[in-house]
Amino acid sequence: MDGASQPADLIVRNGTFYTGDPDLPEATAVAIKDGVFIAVGDDATVAPYVGAATRIVDALGRRVIPGLNDSHTHVIRGGNNYLLELRWDGVRSLRQALAMLREQAVRTPTGQWVRVVGGWTPEQFAEKRMPTVAELNEAAPETPVFVLHLYQAALLNRAAVRAVGYGKDTPNPPGGEIVRGRDGNPTGLLLAAPAATVLYSTLAKGPVLADEQKLESTRHFFRELNRFGLTSAIDAAGGFQDFPDDYGTVMQLASRGELTLRVAYHLFPQTAGQELDDLRRWIGMVKPGDGDQWLRANGAGENLAWSPADFENFAEPRPELLEKAAADLDAAARLLIENGWGFRLHATYDETIRQDLDVFERIAADAGDAGLGVPWFFDHAETISDQSIERVKALGGNVSVQNRMYFQGRVFANRYGKTATEWAPPVTKLLDAGLTVGAGTDATRVSSYNPWLSLHWLTTGTDIGGNRLYRRENIVSRETALQMYTVAGAKLSGEADRKGTITPGKYADLAILSADYFTVADEQIPYIESELTVAGGRIVYASTQYEGQDETLPPVTLEWSPVAHYGGYQQALSVTEAAAESAEHTAWRRARGEHVRQHHHSGFNDAC
């Protein structure tokens, strides 16, 4: 290309680039035009592309990486609800979390709820415990409060129990429990036993945003993801996310050219017994690959049918699958394969994976083929066995792993023991088998959407509380982990030729980091953010030295929204400050004569 006649729209120079491209792994400057990289190298490489209107960003010597790609998350649902949610992601003490809840209850108008929906665990708190229902009642006597902890439990204050209408005569839903006191009335504790349906359905009783507010909510949520260097995500769909209705917000933003995150989406059958009807309807409406570079269909899943699904509630025993599970999966998978649809499949335990593989091997044998003929992959796979890994490989499948163990590793270890925990999931074995292994978070209702927590988990083998989970053999290098968050995600959405590395001709997605991911101490990885994020050549997030250089995002108009007051992920404390707060809290408790426990509290708080 003639640089003089094709001046760049944007040049980023003076950076320490990790490109991810094996042919040119390092660079100091890039030139971007029409949303793609047109030159990668040094100042001399990009100099011919400087024109009168070229915007130049000085990276100030900072580390620059390809835009991150979360291969399993729930950004569509998360965007539709973000402005309603009080996020405890990153909060370092329960005392601070309850203070936020108390303040939010005061400003929340009548008819609305305060809801804390995932992204946290007691392990992150100095107190190492859950809040109690009594504490929720004290913090918000009149405003309904719903606090979700993973897919294990939810806490409701008295006002929320009244709002959802639970009483003495309310039956327990299948696989769930409404815990009751001596008088038979609900206490405010809901347990997934082991199914999370009771948690989902209770949350669904709360108010929702109007359509225009959902547009605003999604824009702010995607800007929050850009804050951490995310430029792509594969949406895994989920319960209470029907197509096309619940996809309307992201589709409208895509049509307006207002997406700042590339989304490859999946479709998830919503009603047990009607899965094939859902799939047939969607096959007539859309096909994988439909869309554009910002929003595109990627296939079905993460459930194809309800009966073959297991659960990730490690506080409960592994569920036994229904007898009809194999037949239901067989029917759904054959329908998809016959119509050229790829899919992803939720499978936590090897017992589930083996049964699924039995089905897939029969389908492949009937077709006279070694594989399934469509792209497919398992999600989660915490206890996948060596034998199952080989079977996945033989069928042409891959795997996407998430840092759920970062949030619930201690609960898993209590149930399954140290040896099982050391390989849950066996990331290095999956990689050694030659599978594409994408990395993600399973945000927002399980772990946090902050990708640097997941990268910390992959590269240290610890949980959010600093407890060692994995043996050294199951810990990956920082470069490998980053590839799992870039190249692998692009492969899982069929876009490896268009994104995932900083390479001429690929989408211009990058992040200038607040600290060098490759050299900072392990404990500092969770505190990394992007100082400037570029997606498709557009500056979609900017902070510190770059403040004000990003695209305009109107402020939150919902004045009482928790996001308007707290933002999203709480990154206020450094590692040193967090340690100081923990020490201060311990000293305070000792001064009161309280016994200070060094580990989890017993009983419910351990399990949840």
Coordinates of C-alpha atoms in Angstrom, one line a residue:
M1 CA 0.0 0.0 0.0
D2 CA 1.2 3.5 -0.8
G3 CA 1.3 5.3 2.6
A4 CA 1.2 8.8 1.0
S5 CA -2.0 8.1 -0.8
Q6 CA -3.5 6.0 2.0
P7 CA -2.8 7.9 5.2
A8 CA -3.7 6.1 8.4
D9 CA -6.7 7.1 10.6
L10 CA -4.8 6.2 13.7
I11 CA -1.2 5.5 14.7
V12 CA -0.2 4.1 18.0
R13 CA 3.6 4.4 18.6
N14 CA 6.2 4.2 21.3
G15 CA 4.6 1.0 22.8
T16 CA 6.0 -2.3 23.9
F17 CA 3.7 -4.4 21.7
Y18 CA 3.0 -8.1 22.2
T19 CA 1.4 -8.9 18.8
G20 CA 0.6 -12.6 19.2
D21 CA 1.8 -13.0 15.6
P22 CA 4.6 -15.6 15.5
D23 CA 5.9 -14.0 12.3
L24 CA 6.4 -10.6 14.1
P25 CA 5.9 -11.2 17.8
E26 CA 7.2 -7.7 18.9
A27 CA 6.7 -4.2 17.6
T28 CA 6.7 -0.6 18.8
A29 CA 4.2 1.0 16.4
V30 CA 1.1 0.2 14.4
A31 CA -0.9 2.1 11.7
I32 CA -4.7 1.7 11.4
K33 CA -7.1 2.5 8.6
D34 CA -10.7 1.7 8.1
G35 CA -10.8 -0.4 11.2
V36 CA -7.9 -2.7 10.4
F37 CA -4.1 -2.8 10.9
I38 CA -2.3 -1.7 7.8
A39 CA 1.2 -1.6 9.2
V40 CA 2.9 -3.2 12.2
G41 CA 6.6 -2.6 13.1
D42 CA 8.4 0.5 14.3
D43 CA 8.3 4.2 13.7
A44 CA 10.0 3.8 10.3
T45 CA 7.3 1.3 9.3
V46 CA 4.4 3.5 10.1
A47 CA 6.0 6.9 9.1
P48 CA 4.8 6.7 5.5
Y49 CA 1.2 6.4 6.7
V50 CA 1.2 9.7 8.6
G51 CA -1.2 12.2 7.0
A52 CA -2.6 15.6 7.9
A53 CA -5.7 14.0 9.6
T54 CA -3.9 11.0 11.1
R55 CA -4.5 10.8 14.9
I56 CA -1.3 9.7 16.8
V57 CA -1.4 8.1 20.2
D58 CA 1.8 7.8 22.2
A59 CA 1.8 4.6 24.3
L60 CA 4.5 6.1 26.5
G61 CA 6.4 2.8 26.5
R62 CA 3.6 0.9 28.0
R63 CA 2.7 -2.7 27.2
V64 CA 0.2 -3.1 24.3
I65 CA -1.7 -6.3 23.6
P66 CA -4.3 -7.5 21.2
G67 CA -7.9 -6.8 22.4
L68 CA -9.0 -9.5 24.8
N69 CA -11.8 -11.9 23.9
D70 CA -13.9 -13.6 26.7
S71 CA -14.9 -17.0 25.1
H72 CA -17.7 -17.6 27.6
T73 CA -19.7 -14.8 29.1
H74 CA -23.2 -13.4 29.2
V75 CA -22.8 -9.9 27.9
I76 CA -26.3 -9.6 26.3
R77 CA -28.1 -10.4 29.5
G78 CA -25.5 -8.5 31.5
G79 CA -26.0 -5.4 29.3
N80 CA -29.8 -5.5 29.6
N81 CA -29.5 -5.4 33.5
Y82 CA -26.3 -3.6 34.2
L83 CA -27.8 -0.3 35.4
L84 CA -30.0 -2.1 37.9
E85 CA -27.1 -3.9 39.6
L86 CA -25.0 -3.1 42.6
R87 CA -21.7 -4.8 41.8
W88 CA -19.6 -6.2 44.6
D89 CA -16.9 -7.2 42.1
G90 CA -13.6 -6.2 43.6
V91 CA -15.0 -5.1 47.0
R92 CA -12.5 -6.2 49.6
S93 CA -14.6 -6.3 52.8
L94 CA -18.1 -7.3 53.7
R95 CA -18.2 -4.1 55.8
Q96 CA -17.7 -2.0 52.6
A97 CA -20.2 -4.2 50.7
L98 CA -22.9 -3.7 53.2
A99 CA -22.2 0.0 53.4
M100 CA -22.7 0.3 49.6
L101 CA -25.9 -1.7 49.9
R102 CA -27.2 0.5 52.8
E103 CA -26.5 3.7 50.8
Q104 CA -28.1 2.3 47.6
A105 CA -31.3 1.3 49.5
V106 CA -31.8 4.9 50.6
R107 CA -31.7 6.2 47.0
T108 CA -33.6 3.3 45.4
P109 CA -37.2 4.5 44.6
T110 CA -40.3 2.6 45.7
G111 CA -41.0 -0.3 43.4
Q112 CA -37.4 -1.0 42.6
W113 CA -35.0 -3.5 44.1
V114 CA -31.4 -3.4 45.2
R115 CA -29.8 -6.4 43.5
V116 CA -26.3 -7.8 43.8
V117 CA -26.1 -10.3 41.0
G118 CA -22.9 -12.4 41.0
G119 CA -19.3 -11.5 40.5
W120 CA -18.2 -11.9 44.1
T121 CA -17.5 -14.6 46.7
P122 CA -16.8 -14.5 50.5
E123 CA -13.2 -15.5 49.8
Q124 CA -12.5 -11.9 48.5
F125 CA -13.7 -10.3 51.8
A126 CA -11.5 -9.7 54.8
E127 CA -14.2 -11.3 56.9
K128 CA -14.3 -14.4 54.7
R129 CA -18.0 -14.8 55.1
M130 CA -21.4 -14.2 53.5
P131 CA -23.8 -11.5 54.7
T132 CA -26.7 -12.6 56.8
V133 CA -30.4 -12.0 56.1
A134 CA -30.4 -10.0 59.4
E135 CA -27.7 -7.7 58.0
L136 CA -29.7 -7.2 54.8
N137 CA -32.8 -6.4 56.8
E138 CA -30.9 -3.9 58.9
A139 CA -29.3 -2.3 55.8
A140 CA -32.6 -2.0 53.9
P141 CA -35.7 -2.4 56.1
E142 CA -38.2 -1.4 53.4
T143 CA -36.5 -1.8 50.0
P144 CA -36.4 -5.3 48.5
V145 CA -32.8 -6.7 48.4
F146 CA -31.8 -9.7 46.4
V147 CA -28.2 -10.9 46.7
L148 CA -27.0 -13.8 44.5
H149 CA -24.0 -15.9 45.4
L150 CA -22.8 -17.8 42.3
Y151 CA -25.4 -20.4 41.4
Q152 CA -25.4 -21.8 44.9
A153 CA -27.7 -19.5 46.9
A154 CA -29.5 -16.2 47.2
L155 CA -30.4 -14.0 50.1
L156 CA -33.6 -11.9 50.3
N157 CA -34.5 -9.4 52.9
R158 CA -38.0 -9.3 54.4
A159 CA -39.1 -6.7 51.8
A160 CA -37.9 -8.9 48.9
V161 CA -39.7 -12.0 50.3
R162 CA -42.9 -10.0 50.4
A163 CA -42.2 -8.6 46.9
V164 CA -41.8 -12.0 45.3
G165 CA -44.8 -13.4 47.2
Y166 CA -43.2 -16.3 48.9
G167 CA -45.1 -17.7 52.0
K168 CA -45.8 -20.8 54.0
D169 CA -47.7 -22.4 51.2
T170 CA -45.2 -21.6 48.4
P171 CA -43.9 -25.0 47.1
N172 CA -40.2 -25.7 46.6
P173 CA -39.4 -25.6 42.8
P174 CA -37.7 -28.7 41.3
G175 CA -34.1 -28.8 42.3
G176 CA -34.3 -25.8 44.7
E177 CA -35.2 -25.0 48.2
I178 CA -37.0 -22.1 49.9
V179 CA -35.5 -22.4 53.4
R180 CA -38.1 -21.9 56.1
G181 CA -37.9 -21.1 59.8
R182 CA -39.7 -22.9 62.7
D183 CA -42.9 -21.1 61.9
G184 CA -42.9 -22.3 58.3
N185 CA -42.3 -18.9 56.8
P186 CA -39.4 -18.3 54.3
T187 CA -36.3 -17.1 56.1
G188 CA -35.0 -15.3 53.0
L189 CA -32.5 -18.0 52.0
L190 CA -32.8 -19.8 48.7
L191 CA -30.7 -22.8 47.9
A192 CA -29.9 -24.3 44.5
A193 CA -30.2 -28.0 45.4
P194 CA -28.6 -28.4 42.9
A195 CA -30.4 -26.6 40.1
A196 CA -30.3 -22.8 40.0
T197 CA -33.8 -22.4 38.6
V198 CA -35.1 -21.1 41.9
L199 CA -32.5 -18.4 41.8
Y200 CA -33.2 -17.5 38.2
S201 CA -36.9 -17.5 38.5
T202 CA -36.9 -15.4 41.7
L203 CA -34.6 -12.8 40.2
A204 CA -36.9 -12.7 37.1
K205 CA -39.7 -11.4 39.4
G206 CA -37.9 -8.1 39.8
P207 CA -38.5 -4.9 37.7
V208 CA -36.8 -4.6 34.4
L209 CA -35.5 -1.6 32.4
A210 CA -37.5 0.0 29.6
D211 CA -36.2 -0.6 26.1
E212 CA -34.5 2.8 25.8
Q213 CA -32.9 2.2 29.2
K214 CA -31.6 -1.2 28.1
L215 CA -29.8 0.5 25.2
E216 CA -28.1 2.9 27.7
S217 CA -27.4 0.1 30.1
T218 CA -25.7 -2.1 27.4
R219 CA -23.6 0.8 26.2
H220 CA -22.3 1.5 29.7
F221 CA -21.7 -2.2 30.4
F222 CA -19.7 -2.6 27.2
R223 CA -17.7 0.5 28.1
E224 CA -17.0 -1.1 31.4
L225 CA -15.7 -4.2 29.6
N226 CA -13.5 -2.0 27.4
R227 CA -12.0 -0.6 30.6
F228 CA -10.3 -4.0 31.0
G229 CA -9.1 -4.3 27.4
L230 CA -12.0 -6.5 26.2
T231 CA -12.9 -5.9 22.6
S232 CA -14.7 -9.3 21.9
A233 CA -16.9 -11.8 23.6
I234 CA -18.7 -15.0 22.8
D235 CA -22.1 -14.8 24.5
A236 CA -23.1 -18.2 25.8
A237 CA -26.8 -17.2 26.1
G238 CA -28.6 -18.9 29.1
G239 CA -31.9 -19.2 30.8
F240 CA -34.4 -16.4 30.5
Q241 CA -32.6 -15.2 27.3
D242 CA -34.9 -15.9 24.4
F243 CA -34.2 -15.1 20.8
P244 CA -34.9 -12.7 19.2
D245 CA -36.7 -10.7 21.9
D246 CA -33.9 -10.5 24.5
Y247 CA -31.3 -9.9 21.7
G248 CA -33.1 -6.8 20.5
T249 CA -31.0 -4.3 22.5
V250 CA -27.7 -5.5 21.1
M251 CA -29.1 -5.8 17.6
Q252 CA -30.3 -2.3 17.7
L253 CA -27.0 -1.0 18.9
A254 CA -25.3 -3.0 16.2
S255 CA -27.5 -1.4 13.5
R256 CA -26.7 2.0 14.9
G257 CA -23.0 1.3 14.8
E258 CA -22.8 1.9 18.6
L259 CA -21.3 -1.4 19.7
T260 CA -17.8 -1.2 21.2
L261 CA -17.5 -4.9 21.8
R262 CA -17.7 -7.6 19.1
V263 CA -20.2 -10.2 20.1
A264 CA -20.6 -13.7 18.7
Y265 CA -23.8 -15.0 20.1
H266 CA -25.4 -18.4 20.8
L267 CA -29.0 -19.5 21.1
F268 CA -30.2 -21.5 24.1
P269 CA -33.5 -23.5 24.1
Q270 CA -35.7 -22.0 26.9
T271 CA -38.3 -24.5 27.8
A272 CA -37.9 -28.1 28.7
G273 CA -39.8 -30.3 26.3
Q274 CA -39.9 -27.7 23.6
E275 CA -36.2 -27.5 22.8
L276 CA -36.6 -28.9 19.3
D277 CA -39.3 -26.4 18.5
D278 CA -37.0 -23.6 19.6
L279 CA -34.2 -24.9 17.5
R280 CA -36.3 -25.4 14.4
R281 CA -37.7 -21.9 14.7
W282 CA -34.3 -20.4 15.0
I283 CA -32.9 -22.4 12.1
G284 CA -35.5 -20.8 10.0
M285 CA -34.6 -17.3 11.2
V286 CA -30.8 -17.2 11.2
K287 CA -27.7 -19.3 10.5
P288 CA -24.2 -19.3 12.0
G289 CA -22.0 -16.6 10.5
D290 CA -25.0 -14.2 9.9
G291 CA -24.2 -10.7 10.9
D292 CA -21.1 -8.5 10.6
Q293 CA -17.8 -7.9 12.4
W294 CA -19.6 -6.5 15.5
L295 CA -22.5 -8.9 15.9
R296 CA -22.7 -12.3 14.5
A297 CA -24.5 -15.7 15.1
N298 CA -22.1 -18.4 16.3
G299 CA -24.4 -21.4 16.9
A300 CA -26.5 -23.1 19.5
G301 CA -26.0 -23.7 23.2
E302 CA -24.7 -23.7 25.9
N303 CA -27.6 -26.1 26.5
L304 CA -29.1 -27.9 23.5
A305 CA -31.7 -29.6 25.8
W306 CA -32.4 -29.3 29.5
S307 CA -32.2 -32.9 30.5
P308 CA -28.5 -33.5 29.6
A309 CA -27.3 -30.4 31.6
D310 CA -25.4 -30.7 34.8
F311 CA -24.8 -28.0 37.3
E312 CA -21.8 -26.1 38.7
N313 CA -23.0 -25.9 42.3
F314 CA -20.1 -27.6 44.0
A315 CA -21.8 -27.2 47.3
E316 CA -24.1 -30.0 46.2
P317 CA -23.3 -33.5 45.0
R318 CA -22.9 -34.1 41.3
P319 CA -26.4 -34.5 39.9
E320 CA -27.5 -37.7 38.2
L321 CA -28.7 -37.1 34.7
L322 CA -32.2 -38.1 33.7
E323 CA -32.7 -41.3 31.8
K324 CA -33.9 -39.4 28.7
A325 CA -30.8 -37.1 28.6
A326 CA -29.0 -39.1 25.9
A327 CA -32.0 -39.3 23.6
D328 CA -32.8 -35.6 24.0
L329 CA -29.2 -34.6 23.2
D330 CA -29.1 -37.0 20.3
A331 CA -32.3 -35.4 18.7
A332 CA -31.1 -31.8 19.2
A333 CA -27.5 -32.5 18.0
R334 CA -28.7 -34.3 14.9
L335 CA -31.1 -31.5 14.0
L336 CA -28.3 -28.9 14.3
I337 CA -25.7 -30.9 12.4
E338 CA -28.1 -31.7 9.6
N339 CA -28.6 -27.9 9.2
G340 CA -24.9 -27.0 9.5
W341 CA -25.1 -25.5 12.9
G342 CA -22.2 -25.6 15.3
F343 CA -22.8 -25.6 19.0
R344 CA -21.3 -25.3 22.5
L345 CA -22.3 -27.6 25.4
H346 CA -22.3 -26.9 29.1
A347 CA -20.6 -29.9 30.9
T348 CA -19.0 -29.6 34.3
Y349 CA -18.4 -33.3 35.1
D350 CA -16.7 -36.1 33.3
E351 CA -19.7 -38.3 33.8
T352 CA -21.7 -35.8 31.7
I353 CA -19.0 -35.5 29.2
R354 CA -18.7 -39.2 28.7
Q355 CA -22.4 -39.6 28.1
D356 CA -22.4 -36.7 25.6
L357 CA -19.4 -38.2 23.8
D358 CA -21.3 -41.5 23.5
V359 CA -24.1 -39.6 21.7
F360 CA -21.7 -37.8 19.4
E361 CA -19.7 -40.9 18.5
R362 CA -23.0 -42.6 17.5
I363 CA -23.9 -39.6 15.3
A364 CA -20.4 -39.6 13.7
A365 CA -20.6 -43.3 13.1
D366 CA -24.0 -43.1 11.4
A367 CA -22.6 -40.4 9.1
G368 CA -19.5 -42.5 8.3
D369 CA -17.3 -39.7 9.6
A370 CA -14.7 -39.4 12.4
G371 CA -16.0 -35.9 13.4
L372 CA -19.4 -34.2 13.6
G373 CA -18.9 -32.0 10.5
V374 CA -19.6 -28.8 12.4
P375 CA -17.6 -26.7 14.9
W376 CA -18.4 -27.6 18.5
F377 CA -16.9 -27.4 21.9
F378 CA -17.5 -28.1 25.6
D379 CA -17.7 -25.4 28.2
H380 CA -16.3 -25.7 31.7
A381 CA -15.1 -29.4 31.9
E382 CA -13.7 -29.1 35.4
T383 CA -13.4 -32.9 35.8
I384 CA -12.9 -34.1 32.3
S385 CA -10.7 -37.2 32.2
D386 CA -7.7 -38.0 30.0
Q387 CA -9.7 -40.5 28.1
S388 CA -12.5 -38.0 27.4
I389 CA -9.9 -35.5 26.2
E390 CA -8.8 -37.9 23.6
R391 CA -12.3 -38.6 22.5
V392 CA -13.0 -34.9 22.2
K393 CA -10.0 -34.6 20.0
A394 CA -11.0 -37.5 17.8
L395 CA -14.4 -35.9 17.2
G396 CA -12.9 -32.6 16.3
G397 CA -14.1 -30.8 19.4
N398 CA -12.5 -28.1 21.5
V399 CA -13.0 -26.7 25.0
S400 CA -13.7 -23.3 26.7
V401 CA -12.6 -23.0 30.3
Q402 CA -13.7 -20.4 32.9
N403 CA -12.3 -19.3 36.2
R404 CA -15.3 -20.6 38.2
M405 CA -12.8 -22.3 40.5
Y406 CA -11.2 -18.9 41.3
F407 CA -14.5 -18.2 43.1
Q408 CA -15.5 -21.6 44.4
G409 CA -12.3 -23.7 44.5
R410 CA -12.5 -24.1 48.3
V411 CA -16.0 -25.5 48.1
F412 CA -14.9 -27.9 45.3
A413 CA -11.9 -29.0 47.4
N414 CA -14.1 -29.7 50.4
R415 CA -16.2 -32.1 48.4
Y416 CA -13.8 -33.7 45.9
G417 CA -10.4 -33.5 47.6
K418 CA -7.0 -32.1 46.9
T419 CA -6.0 -34.3 44.0
A420 CA -9.2 -33.6 42.0
T421 CA -8.9 -29.9 42.7
E422 CA -5.3 -29.8 41.3
W423 CA -6.7 -30.7 37.8
A424 CA -10.0 -28.9 37.8
P425 CA -10.0 -28.2 34.9
P426 CA -6.9 -29.9 33.5
V427 CA -5.9 -26.9 31.4
T428 CA -2.4 -28.0 30.5
K429 CA -3.6 -31.5 29.5
L430 CA -6.2 -30.0 27.1
L431 CA -3.6 -27.8 25.6
D432 CA -1.1 -30.6 25.3
A433 CA -3.7 -32.7 23.4
G434 CA -3.7 -30.0 20.7
L435 CA -7.2 -28.7 21.4
T436 CA -8.2 -25.1 21.0
V437 CA -8.8 -23.9 24.6
G438 CA -10.5 -20.6 25.0
A439 CA -10.6 -18.8 28.3
G440 CA -13.4 -16.8 29.9
T441 CA -15.2 -15.8 33.0
D442 CA -18.8 -17.1 32.9
A443 CA -19.8 -13.6 34.0
T444 CA -21.9 -11.9 35.2
R445 CA -23.8 -14.1 37.6
V446 CA -21.0 -16.5 38.5
S447 CA -17.5 -14.9 38.5
S448 CA -16.7 -11.3 37.7
Y449 CA -16.4 -10.0 34.2
N450 CA -12.9 -8.7 34.9
P451 CA -10.6 -10.8 32.6
W452 CA -7.5 -10.1 34.7
L453 CA -8.9 -12.3 37.5
S454 CA -9.2 -15.1 35.0
L455 CA -5.6 -14.5 33.7
H456 CA -4.4 -14.5 37.3
W457 CA -6.1 -17.8 38.0
L458 CA -4.6 -19.4 34.9
T459 CA -1.1 -18.2 35.6
T460 CA -0.9 -18.8 39.3
G461 CA -3.3 -21.6 40.0
T462 CA -4.7 -19.8 43.0
D463 CA -8.2 -18.7 43.9
I464 CA -9.4 -15.2 44.7
G465 CA -8.4 -15.5 48.3
G466 CA -4.9 -16.5 47.5
N467 CA -5.3 -20.2 48.2
R468 CA -3.3 -22.5 46.0
L469 CA -5.5 -24.8 43.9
Y470 CA -3.3 -26.4 41.2
R471 CA -0.1 -28.2 41.0
R472 CA 2.6 -26.6 39.0
E473 CA 2.0 -28.9 36.1
N474 CA -1.5 -27.4 35.6
I475 CA -0.4 -23.8 35.5
V476 CA 0.2 -22.1 32.2
S477 CA 2.6 -19.3 31.2
R478 CA 1.5 -15.7 30.9
E479 CA 1.9 -15.9 27.1
T480 CA -0.2 -19.1 26.8
A481 CA -2.9 -17.6 29.0
L482 CA -3.0 -14.5 26.9
Q483 CA -3.3 -16.6 23.7
M484 CA -6.2 -18.4 25.3
Y485 CA -7.8 -14.9 25.7
T486 CA -7.1 -13.8 22.2
V487 CA -6.2 -16.3 19.4
A488 CA -8.2 -19.2 20.9
G489 CA -11.4 -17.1 21.3
A490 CA -11.1 -16.0 17.7
K491 CA -10.8 -19.6 16.6
L492 CA -13.9 -20.7 18.6
S493 CA -16.0 -18.1 16.8
G494 CA -14.5 -18.9 13.4
E495 CA -12.7 -15.5 13.1
A496 CA -9.1 -16.4 13.5
D497 CA -8.3 -15.0 10.1
R498 CA -9.7 -11.6 11.2
K499 CA -8.8 -11.0 14.8
G500 CA -6.8 -12.2 17.8
T501 CA -3.4 -10.9 16.8
I502 CA -1.9 -7.5 15.9
T503 CA -1.3 -8.4 12.2
P504 CA -1.8 -6.3 9.0
G505 CA -5.3 -7.0 7.6
K506 CA -6.9 -8.0 10.9
Y507 CA -9.3 -5.9 12.9
A508 CA -7.6 -3.1 14.8
D509 CA -8.3 -4.2 18.3
L510 CA -5.7 -3.4 21.0
A511 CA -5.3 -2.3 24.6
I512 CA -2.6 -0.1 26.2
L513 CA -2.2 -1.6 29.7
S514 CA -1.8 0.2 33.0
A515 CA 1.0 -2.2 33.9
D516 CA 3.1 -4.7 32.0
Y517 CA 1.3 -8.0 32.2
F518 CA 4.5 -9.9 31.4
T519 CA 6.6 -8.5 34.2
V520 CA 4.4 -7.4 37.1
A521 CA 4.3 -9.5 40.3
D522 CA 1.7 -12.2 40.3
E523 CA -0.4 -10.5 42.9
Q524 CA -0.7 -7.3 40.8
I525 CA -2.2 -9.1 37.7
P526 CA -5.8 -8.6 39.0
Y527 CA -5.2 -4.9 39.2
I528 CA -4.3 -4.4 35.6
E529 CA -6.7 -2.3 33.5
S530 CA -6.5 -0.8 30.0
E531 CA -5.6 2.9 29.8
L532 CA -6.7 3.1 26.2
T533 CA -8.7 0.5 24.3
V534 CA -9.1 0.5 20.5
A535 CA -11.8 -1.6 18.8
G536 CA -12.0 -1.5 15.0
G537 CA -9.7 1.5 15.0
R538 CA -12.0 3.5 17.3
I539 CA -10.8 4.6 20.7
V540 CA -13.6 3.1 22.8
Y541 CA -12.1 3.6 26.3
A542 CA -9.5 6.1 27.6
S543 CA -8.3 7.0 31.1
T544 CA -5.3 8.6 32.9
Q545 CA -3.1 10.3 30.4
Y546 CA -5.6 9.6 27.6
E547 CA -8.7 10.9 29.5
G548 CA -11.2 12.4 27.1
Q549 CA -9.8 10.8 23.9
D550 CA -12.4 8.1 23.7
E551 CA -15.8 8.2 22.0
T552 CA -18.5 10.2 23.9
L553 CA -20.7 8.1 26.2
P554 CA -23.6 10.0 27.7
P555 CA -23.8 9.8 31.5
V556 CA -26.3 7.5 33.1
T557 CA -29.7 9.1 33.1
L558 CA -31.2 6.7 35.6
E559 CA -30.1 8.9 38.6
W560 CA -30.7 6.3 41.3
S561 CA -28.8 3.5 39.4
P562 CA -25.9 1.9 41.4
V563 CA -23.7 2.4 38.3
A564 CA -24.3 6.2 38.5
H565 CA -22.9 6.2 42.1
Y566 CA -20.4 3.4 42.2
G567 CA -19.6 2.4 38.7
G568 CA -18.9 -1.3 38.1
Y569 CA -15.8 -3.2 39.3
Q570 CA -14.4 -1.7 42.5
Q571 CA -10.7 -1.2 41.9
A572 CA -10.0 1.4 44.5
L573 CA -7.7 -0.7 46.7
S574 CA -4.2 -1.8 45.7
V575 CA -2.8 -5.0 47.1
T576 CA -1.0 -3.2 49.8
E577 CA -4.1 -1.2 50.8
A578 CA -6.3 -4.3 50.8
A579 CA -3.8 -6.1 53.1
A580 CA -3.8 -3.0 55.4
E581 CA -7.6 -3.0 55.5
S582 CA -7.7 -6.7 56.3
A583 CA -5.1 -6.2 59.2
E584 CA -7.2 -3.2 60.5
H585 CA -10.3 -5.3 60.5
T586 CA -8.6 -8.1 62.3
A587 CA -7.3 -5.7 64.9
W588 CA -10.7 -4.2 65.4
R589 CA -12.3 -7.6 66.0
R590 CA -9.6 -8.6 68.4
A591 CA -10.1 -5.3 70.3
R592 CA -13.8 -6.3 70.7
G593 CA -12.6 -9.7 72.1
E594 CA -13.9 -11.7 69.1
H595 CA -12.2 -14.9 68.0
V596 CA -10.6 -14.3 64.6
R597 CA -10.9 -17.3 62.3
Q598 CA -8.1 -18.0 59.9
H599 CA -10.3 -19.9 57.4
H600 CA -14.0 -20.1 56.4
H601 CA -16.7 -19.9 58.9
S602 CA -18.5 -23.2 59.5
G603 CA -21.8 -24.4 58.3
F604 CA -23.7 -22.5 55.6
N605 CA -21.0 -19.9 54.9
D606 CA -18.6 -22.7 54.0
A607 CA -21.1 -24.3 51.7
C608 CA -22.1 -21.1 50.0

